[in-house]
XYZ file of C-alpha atoms in Angstrom:
401
model
C 13.290 4.893 -5.368
C 15.067 7.723 -7.239
C 12.988 7.171 -10.380
C 9.907 6.467 -8.246
C 10.166 9.847 -6.528
C 10.582 11.650 -9.841
C 7.529 9.948 -11.334
C 5.418 10.753 -8.287
C 6.418 14.410 -8.001
C 4.001 15.745 -10.629
C 1.090 13.776 -9.223
C 1.897 14.976 -5.731
C 1.838 18.596 -6.842
C -1.586 18.134 -8.405
C -2.931 16.403 -5.311
C -1.615 19.156 -3.040
C -3.364 21.779 -5.133
C -6.698 19.967 -5.092
C -6.465 19.340 -1.360
C -5.921 23.042 -0.785
C -9.283 23.872 -2.323
C -11.159 21.267 -0.285
C -11.252 18.135 -2.408
C -14.423 16.109 -1.890
C -14.190 12.425 -0.961
C -13.324 10.141 -3.861
C -16.372 8.890 -5.754
C -16.289 5.610 -7.610
C -16.516 5.553 -11.389
C -17.919 2.606 -13.325
C -15.378 -0.134 -12.673
C -14.345 -2.220 -15.676
C -13.563 -5.886 -15.337
C -10.323 -6.232 -13.446
C -7.380 -7.243 -15.568
C -6.645 -10.879 -14.860
C -3.128 -11.524 -13.654
C -1.503 -14.818 -12.879
C 1.776 -15.997 -11.487
C 4.031 -16.731 -14.415
C 4.063 -20.482 -14.699
C 7.247 -20.379 -16.724
C 8.991 -18.615 -13.877
C 7.541 -20.465 -10.938
C 7.347 -24.091 -11.959
C 8.513 -26.258 -9.053
C 12.147 -27.205 -9.494
C 13.116 -30.749 -8.445
C 15.147 -30.733 -5.265
C 18.719 -32.022 -5.496
C 19.147 -35.624 -4.391
C 21.631 -34.529 -1.729
C 20.650 -31.986 0.893
C 22.939 -28.962 0.819
C 23.540 -27.061 4.051
C 25.542 -23.823 4.218
C 29.042 -24.380 5.600
C 29.572 -20.831 6.826
C 26.084 -19.649 7.583
C 23.174 -18.469 5.472
C 23.169 -14.880 4.200
C 19.772 -13.327 3.546
C 19.636 -9.856 2.015
C 17.235 -7.234 0.751
C 18.096 -4.468 -1.697
C 15.861 -1.835 -3.261
C 17.927 -1.743 -6.429
C 15.908 0.968 -8.245
C 15.946 -1.207 -11.354
C 12.698 0.298 -12.550
C 12.124 2.046 -15.831
C 9.613 4.543 -17.194
C 8.083 2.337 -19.865
C 7.031 -1.274 -20.173
C 9.749 -3.498 -21.575
C 12.501 -0.928 -21.100
C 14.207 -2.849 -18.282
C 14.278 -5.996 -20.397
C 15.849 -4.010 -23.222
C 18.418 -2.403 -20.915
C 19.430 -5.781 -19.484
C 19.639 -7.535 -22.853
C 23.303 -6.541 -23.054
C 25.867 -6.526 -20.211
C 26.549 -2.808 -20.611
C 23.942 -0.984 -18.499
C 25.958 1.068 -15.951
C 23.323 0.992 -13.205
C 22.768 -2.750 -13.520
C 26.538 -3.256 -13.404
C 26.764 -1.252 -10.176
C 23.849 -3.137 -8.587
C 25.332 -6.484 -9.616
C 28.730 -5.552 -8.191
C 27.148 -4.681 -4.855
C 25.388 -8.052 -4.838
C 28.640 -9.842 -5.723
C 30.563 -8.024 -2.992
C 28.022 -9.193 -0.408
C 27.246 -12.615 -1.926
C 23.884 -13.299 -0.252
C 22.449 -16.799 -0.516
C 18.899 -15.447 -0.692
C 18.268 -11.998 -2.146
C 15.111 -9.918 -2.516
C 15.342 -7.078 -5.019
C 12.674 -4.382 -4.678
C 11.824 -1.982 -7.517
C 12.582 -4.497 -10.231
C 10.035 -4.256 -13.061
C 7.958 -7.405 -13.538
C 7.276 -9.152 -16.817
C 5.224 -12.335 -16.911
C 7.864 -14.357 -18.762
C 10.549 -13.406 -16.274
C 12.763 -12.104 -19.057
C 14.214 -9.151 -17.141
C 14.972 -11.295 -14.095
C 16.658 -13.896 -16.277
C 18.696 -11.317 -18.175
C 19.901 -9.665 -14.978
C 21.024 -13.058 -13.744
C 22.689 -14.032 -17.044
C 24.304 -10.748 -18.115
C 25.150 -9.203 -14.740
C 25.090 -11.461 -11.680
C 26.737 -14.358 -13.526
C 29.404 -12.073 -14.976
C 32.270 -10.746 -12.879
C 31.883 -7.033 -12.220
C 35.255 -5.305 -11.905
C 36.984 -8.413 -10.586
C 34.294 -9.531 -8.148
C 33.355 -13.210 -8.083
C 30.322 -13.956 -10.235
C 27.323 -15.298 -8.378
C 24.824 -17.899 -9.533
C 21.248 -18.202 -8.392
C 19.693 -21.410 -9.738
C 16.290 -20.512 -8.271
C 14.254 -17.408 -9.037
C 10.763 -16.427 -7.934
C 8.621 -13.603 -9.247
C 4.895 -12.914 -9.335
C 2.547 -10.112 -10.438
C 2.443 -6.759 -8.693
C -0.525 -4.435 -8.122
C 1.460 -1.538 -9.554
C -0.012 -0.260 -12.783
C -3.172 -2.427 -12.677
C -6.176 -0.113 -13.265
C -8.529 0.136 -10.306
C -11.353 1.678 -12.315
C -11.716 4.404 -9.686
C -10.466 7.951 -9.168
C -8.198 7.051 -6.253
C -6.224 10.294 -6.238
C -9.295 12.523 -6.477
C -8.180 14.503 -9.511
C -11.484 14.025 -11.332
C -9.995 11.700 -13.936
C -10.075 7.902 -13.871
C -6.905 6.302 -15.130
C -3.178 6.756 -14.966
C -0.466 5.736 -12.559
C -2.075 7.188 -9.429
C -5.388 5.406 -10.039
C -3.842 1.962 -10.300
C -4.122 -0.466 -7.357
C -0.475 0.411 -6.766
C 1.218 3.469 -8.255
C 2.650 2.604 -11.663
C 2.594 3.666 -15.309
C 2.364 0.039 -16.407
C 1.583 -3.289 -14.819
C 4.539 -4.556 -12.820
C 6.518 -1.323 -12.520
C 8.387 -1.178 -9.167
C 7.764 -4.915 -8.550
C 10.151 -7.380 -6.873
C 12.079 -10.585 -7.550
C 13.642 -13.213 -5.277
C 16.918 -14.970 -6.120
C 18.108 -18.022 -4.204
C 20.980 -20.475 -4.127
C 18.649 -22.967 -2.484
C 15.489 -24.610 -3.841
C 12.280 -22.626 -3.680
C 9.230 -24.668 -2.740
C 7.038 -22.974 -5.317
C 4.165 -25.388 -4.742
C 3.701 -23.886 -1.270
C 4.276 -20.214 -2.014
C 1.508 -17.922 -0.778
C 0.870 -14.502 -2.300
C -1.451 -11.782 -1.003
C -1.726 -9.436 -3.971
C -5.526 -9.329 -4.008
C -6.200 -8.979 -0.286
C -8.744 -6.160 0.134
C -7.965 -3.351 2.544
C -11.535 -3.355 3.888
C -11.081 -6.949 5.051
C -8.498 -6.014 7.685
C -10.285 -5.525 11.016
C -9.702 -2.165 12.708
C -7.694 -0.925 9.744
C -6.724 2.665 8.992
C -8.654 2.677 5.711
C -9.901 6.285 5.213
C -13.580 5.383 4.925
C -14.701 8.995 4.575
C -12.374 9.440 1.586
C -13.087 6.217 -0.312
C -16.758 5.445 -0.923
C -18.239 1.958 -0.474
C -17.786 0.965 -4.109
C -14.096 1.885 -4.056
C -13.638 0.099 -0.754
C -15.100 -3.002 -2.372
C -12.230 -3.259 -4.870
C -9.284 -1.505 -3.247
C -6.438 -3.870 -2.438
C -4.209 -3.351 0.579
C -0.792 -4.362 -0.853
C 0.522 -1.684 -3.184
C 2.689 -4.386 -4.818
C 2.095 -7.697 -3.055
C 3.177 -9.690 -0.045
C 4.818 -13.091 -0.485
C 5.506 -16.090 1.695
C 8.200 -17.981 -0.232
C 9.422 -21.216 1.422
C 13.094 -21.951 0.708
C 14.613 -25.379 1.427
C 17.977 -24.914 3.164
C 19.398 -28.245 4.190
C 16.753 -29.975 6.306
C 15.098 -26.663 7.177
C 12.377 -24.673 5.489
C 12.871 -20.913 5.787
C 9.853 -18.788 4.876
C 10.907 -15.579 3.161
C 8.204 -13.018 3.948
C 8.719 -10.363 1.283
C 6.964 -7.013 0.976
C 7.332 -3.449 -0.271
C 4.644 -1.200 1.247
C 3.745 2.085 -0.388
C 5.693 5.250 0.495
C 3.764 7.123 3.229
C 3.770 10.384 1.263
C 2.280 11.919 -1.900
C -1.238 12.091 -0.481
C -3.455 14.746 1.082
C -5.004 15.454 4.475
C -6.722 12.067 4.361
C -3.224 10.500 4.576
C -4.287 7.539 2.461
C -0.713 6.488 1.649
C 0.504 6.927 5.205
C -2.405 4.826 6.459
C -1.852 2.215 3.776
C 1.840 1.920 4.606
C 0.896 1.366 8.252
C -1.566 -1.382 7.415
C 0.678 -3.100 4.865
C 3.312 -3.466 7.578
C 0.630 -4.565 10.019
C -0.416 -7.292 7.554
C 3.143 -8.673 7.682
C 3.151 -8.520 11.473
C -0.256 -10.169 11.808
C 0.748 -12.871 9.339
C 3.822 -13.964 11.270
C 2.136 -13.360 14.648
C -0.727 -15.715 14.015
C -3.502 -16.449 16.485
C -7.093 -15.263 16.376
C -5.976 -11.739 15.505
C -4.718 -13.041 12.146
C -7.689 -15.228 11.249
C -8.897 -12.566 8.792
C -5.975 -13.099 6.417
C -6.529 -14.907 3.115
C -4.167 -15.461 0.208
C -4.696 -15.259 -3.545
C -5.691 -18.940 -3.679
C -8.406 -18.320 -1.101
C -6.580 -20.126 1.690
C -7.233 -18.435 5.012
C -4.983 -17.990 7.994
C -1.484 -16.828 8.897
C 1.915 -18.490 8.834
C 1.904 -21.858 10.557
C 2.996 -21.502 14.199
C 6.595 -22.558 14.804
C 7.718 -21.794 11.257
C 11.176 -20.350 10.712
C 11.011 -17.149 8.698
C 12.815 -13.982 7.634
C 10.935 -10.743 6.900
C 12.651 -8.858 4.074
C 11.959 -5.735 2.079
C 11.872 -1.996 1.730
C 9.110 -1.301 4.245
C 9.222 2.478 3.664
C 9.044 3.274 7.368
C 11.712 4.566 9.732
C 11.155 3.762 13.428
C 11.842 7.336 14.515
C 11.938 9.687 11.521
C 10.196 10.558 8.275
C 6.516 10.728 7.357
C 5.316 7.232 8.206
C 3.303 6.196 11.247
C 6.123 4.498 13.203
C 3.776 2.520 15.432
C 3.423 -0.214 12.819
C 7.118 -0.736 12.071
C 7.965 -0.602 15.772
C 5.293 -3.175 16.550
C 6.848 -5.435 13.924
C 10.384 -4.906 15.215
C 9.273 -5.680 18.763
C 7.298 -8.781 17.886
C 8.748 -11.452 20.243
C 8.623 -14.012 17.433
C 11.461 -12.238 15.601
C 14.698 -10.420 16.294
C 15.884 -7.078 14.975
C 19.653 -7.401 14.417
C 20.009 -3.595 14.129
C 22.950 -3.729 11.740
C 22.659 0.046 11.337
C 20.215 2.883 11.850
C 20.449 3.970 8.194
C 19.709 2.045 5.010
C 18.844 4.750 2.482
C 19.838 8.264 1.462
C 17.075 10.227 -0.238
C 19.278 13.202 -1.028
C 18.000 15.683 1.554
C 21.066 15.896 3.751
C 20.823 14.281 7.160
C 17.007 14.472 7.014
C 17.053 12.150 4.017
C 19.087 9.389 5.663
C 16.709 6.803 7.097
C 16.242 3.198 8.043
C 13.550 1.791 5.767
C 14.984 -1.566 4.602
C 14.799 -4.590 6.891
C 15.960 -8.183 7.306
C 14.200 -9.533 10.414
C 14.702 -13.250 11.196
C 12.476 -15.314 13.430
C 13.706 -15.748 16.993
C 14.144 -19.461 16.247
C 17.050 -18.628 13.918
C 20.450 -17.710 15.337
C 21.956 -14.488 13.980
C 25.755 -14.537 13.789
C 26.297 -11.262 11.929
C 24.467 -8.456 10.153
C 25.323 -5.388 8.137
C 24.444 -2.645 5.680
C 26.638 -2.205 2.612
C 27.590 1.451 2.909
C 31.343 1.963 2.434
C 32.671 5.314 3.589
C 34.492 7.845 1.428
C 37.706 6.404 0.050
C 36.848 2.831 0.970
C 36.668 0.120 -1.647
C 33.269 0.209 -3.335
C 32.335 3.685 -2.114
C 32.042 4.862 -5.707
C 29.035 2.541 -6.067
C 26.960 4.519 -3.554
C 28.374 8.061 -3.658
C 26.920 11.134 -5.372
C 23.369 12.073 -6.275
C 21.849 10.187 -7.807
C 24.216 7.346 -6.930
C 25.311 4.963 -9.696
C 23.350 2.109 -8.126
C 20.401 3.076 -5.919
C 19.449 5.485 -3.145
C 18.968 2.417 -0.938
C 21.693 0.162 0.454
C 21.860 -3.616 0.547
C 21.021 -4.976 4.027
C 22.052 -8.487 5.051
C 21.879 -10.883 7.961
C 23.965 -14.013 8.433
C 22.274 -16.973 10.096
C 23.842 -20.033 11.674
C 22.277 -23.158 10.225
C 22.511 -26.615 11.789
C 24.352 -29.260 9.791
């Protein structure tokens, strides 16, 4: 998020200036053929399940961490991770090793179709002891394309120019910037993964889409997820746990139309509708064209940087609170703070979530935020911190044998 905020600052200043002079609603420009993106087959080929079923002996740890492992140019993250010497990656890896989650979602991890960066982070950092911590191995990795950096062909930010980071389907200087990756100690059922990258905002009934800001042509192409939303089934013992992963857009850097605030609200609502099911979720379709929500009775865990605090900040809290209060899940409330955006107490917020289904038993939960002088505090102290402005959030689940 630190690098994300810096990249957005200039665009935000421009948008504020144009809004002050009464910016007209966005008008569509000729839209070129959308760039075709596909899930990387090399990264998501189904992996044969082990002959023996492995069940956690001491519970299943599921974690989310906005690791801020994003870079300003395409390929830079891969280059930085090609050796084991990147200080930020070392700090992020040490935090992961100290918490040792069994399933881990990393937000703001730049995507490349071959999965090179994800593989290098695993090989050169997670699988290597960081300052005496036990190395951690994740045999299973899932990644897929992100809307960030994909040209929309429209002037989404209303600056009179088509192109650039702010006119992509999701803010990004290149395709896959600020994406996400899932690591797992347990097999990922890739054949049954569902992704929702191309779901159109206009197709959500009663949405907050600013229809007076975006014209009909723009509405016809504008996707709701700023990155994507995933349903990744993980086989843990005899159970299938659906990891519902997302990273909605920050609800800031817009104008009086509040397009980002509205989008953040509806991205979270999409997650809530998907797990809630019923007729209210019949509108949902995935990137393969399959319609409908998560199958009723499924065990799941919602994970990600949802960019919305229930009681503070610039988001519309109604959406995150509706998700937290969904009777199909539980909010373990490990802490009321998961990020520090460097603005004193006003910048400390809860925006990162691990929310298991009510059918899963929570035995423990926490946020990795050691206090001054405690072991590991140097990984999160200062501004900017050596790792990320977000903290790793985890939940421990009891799993039947």
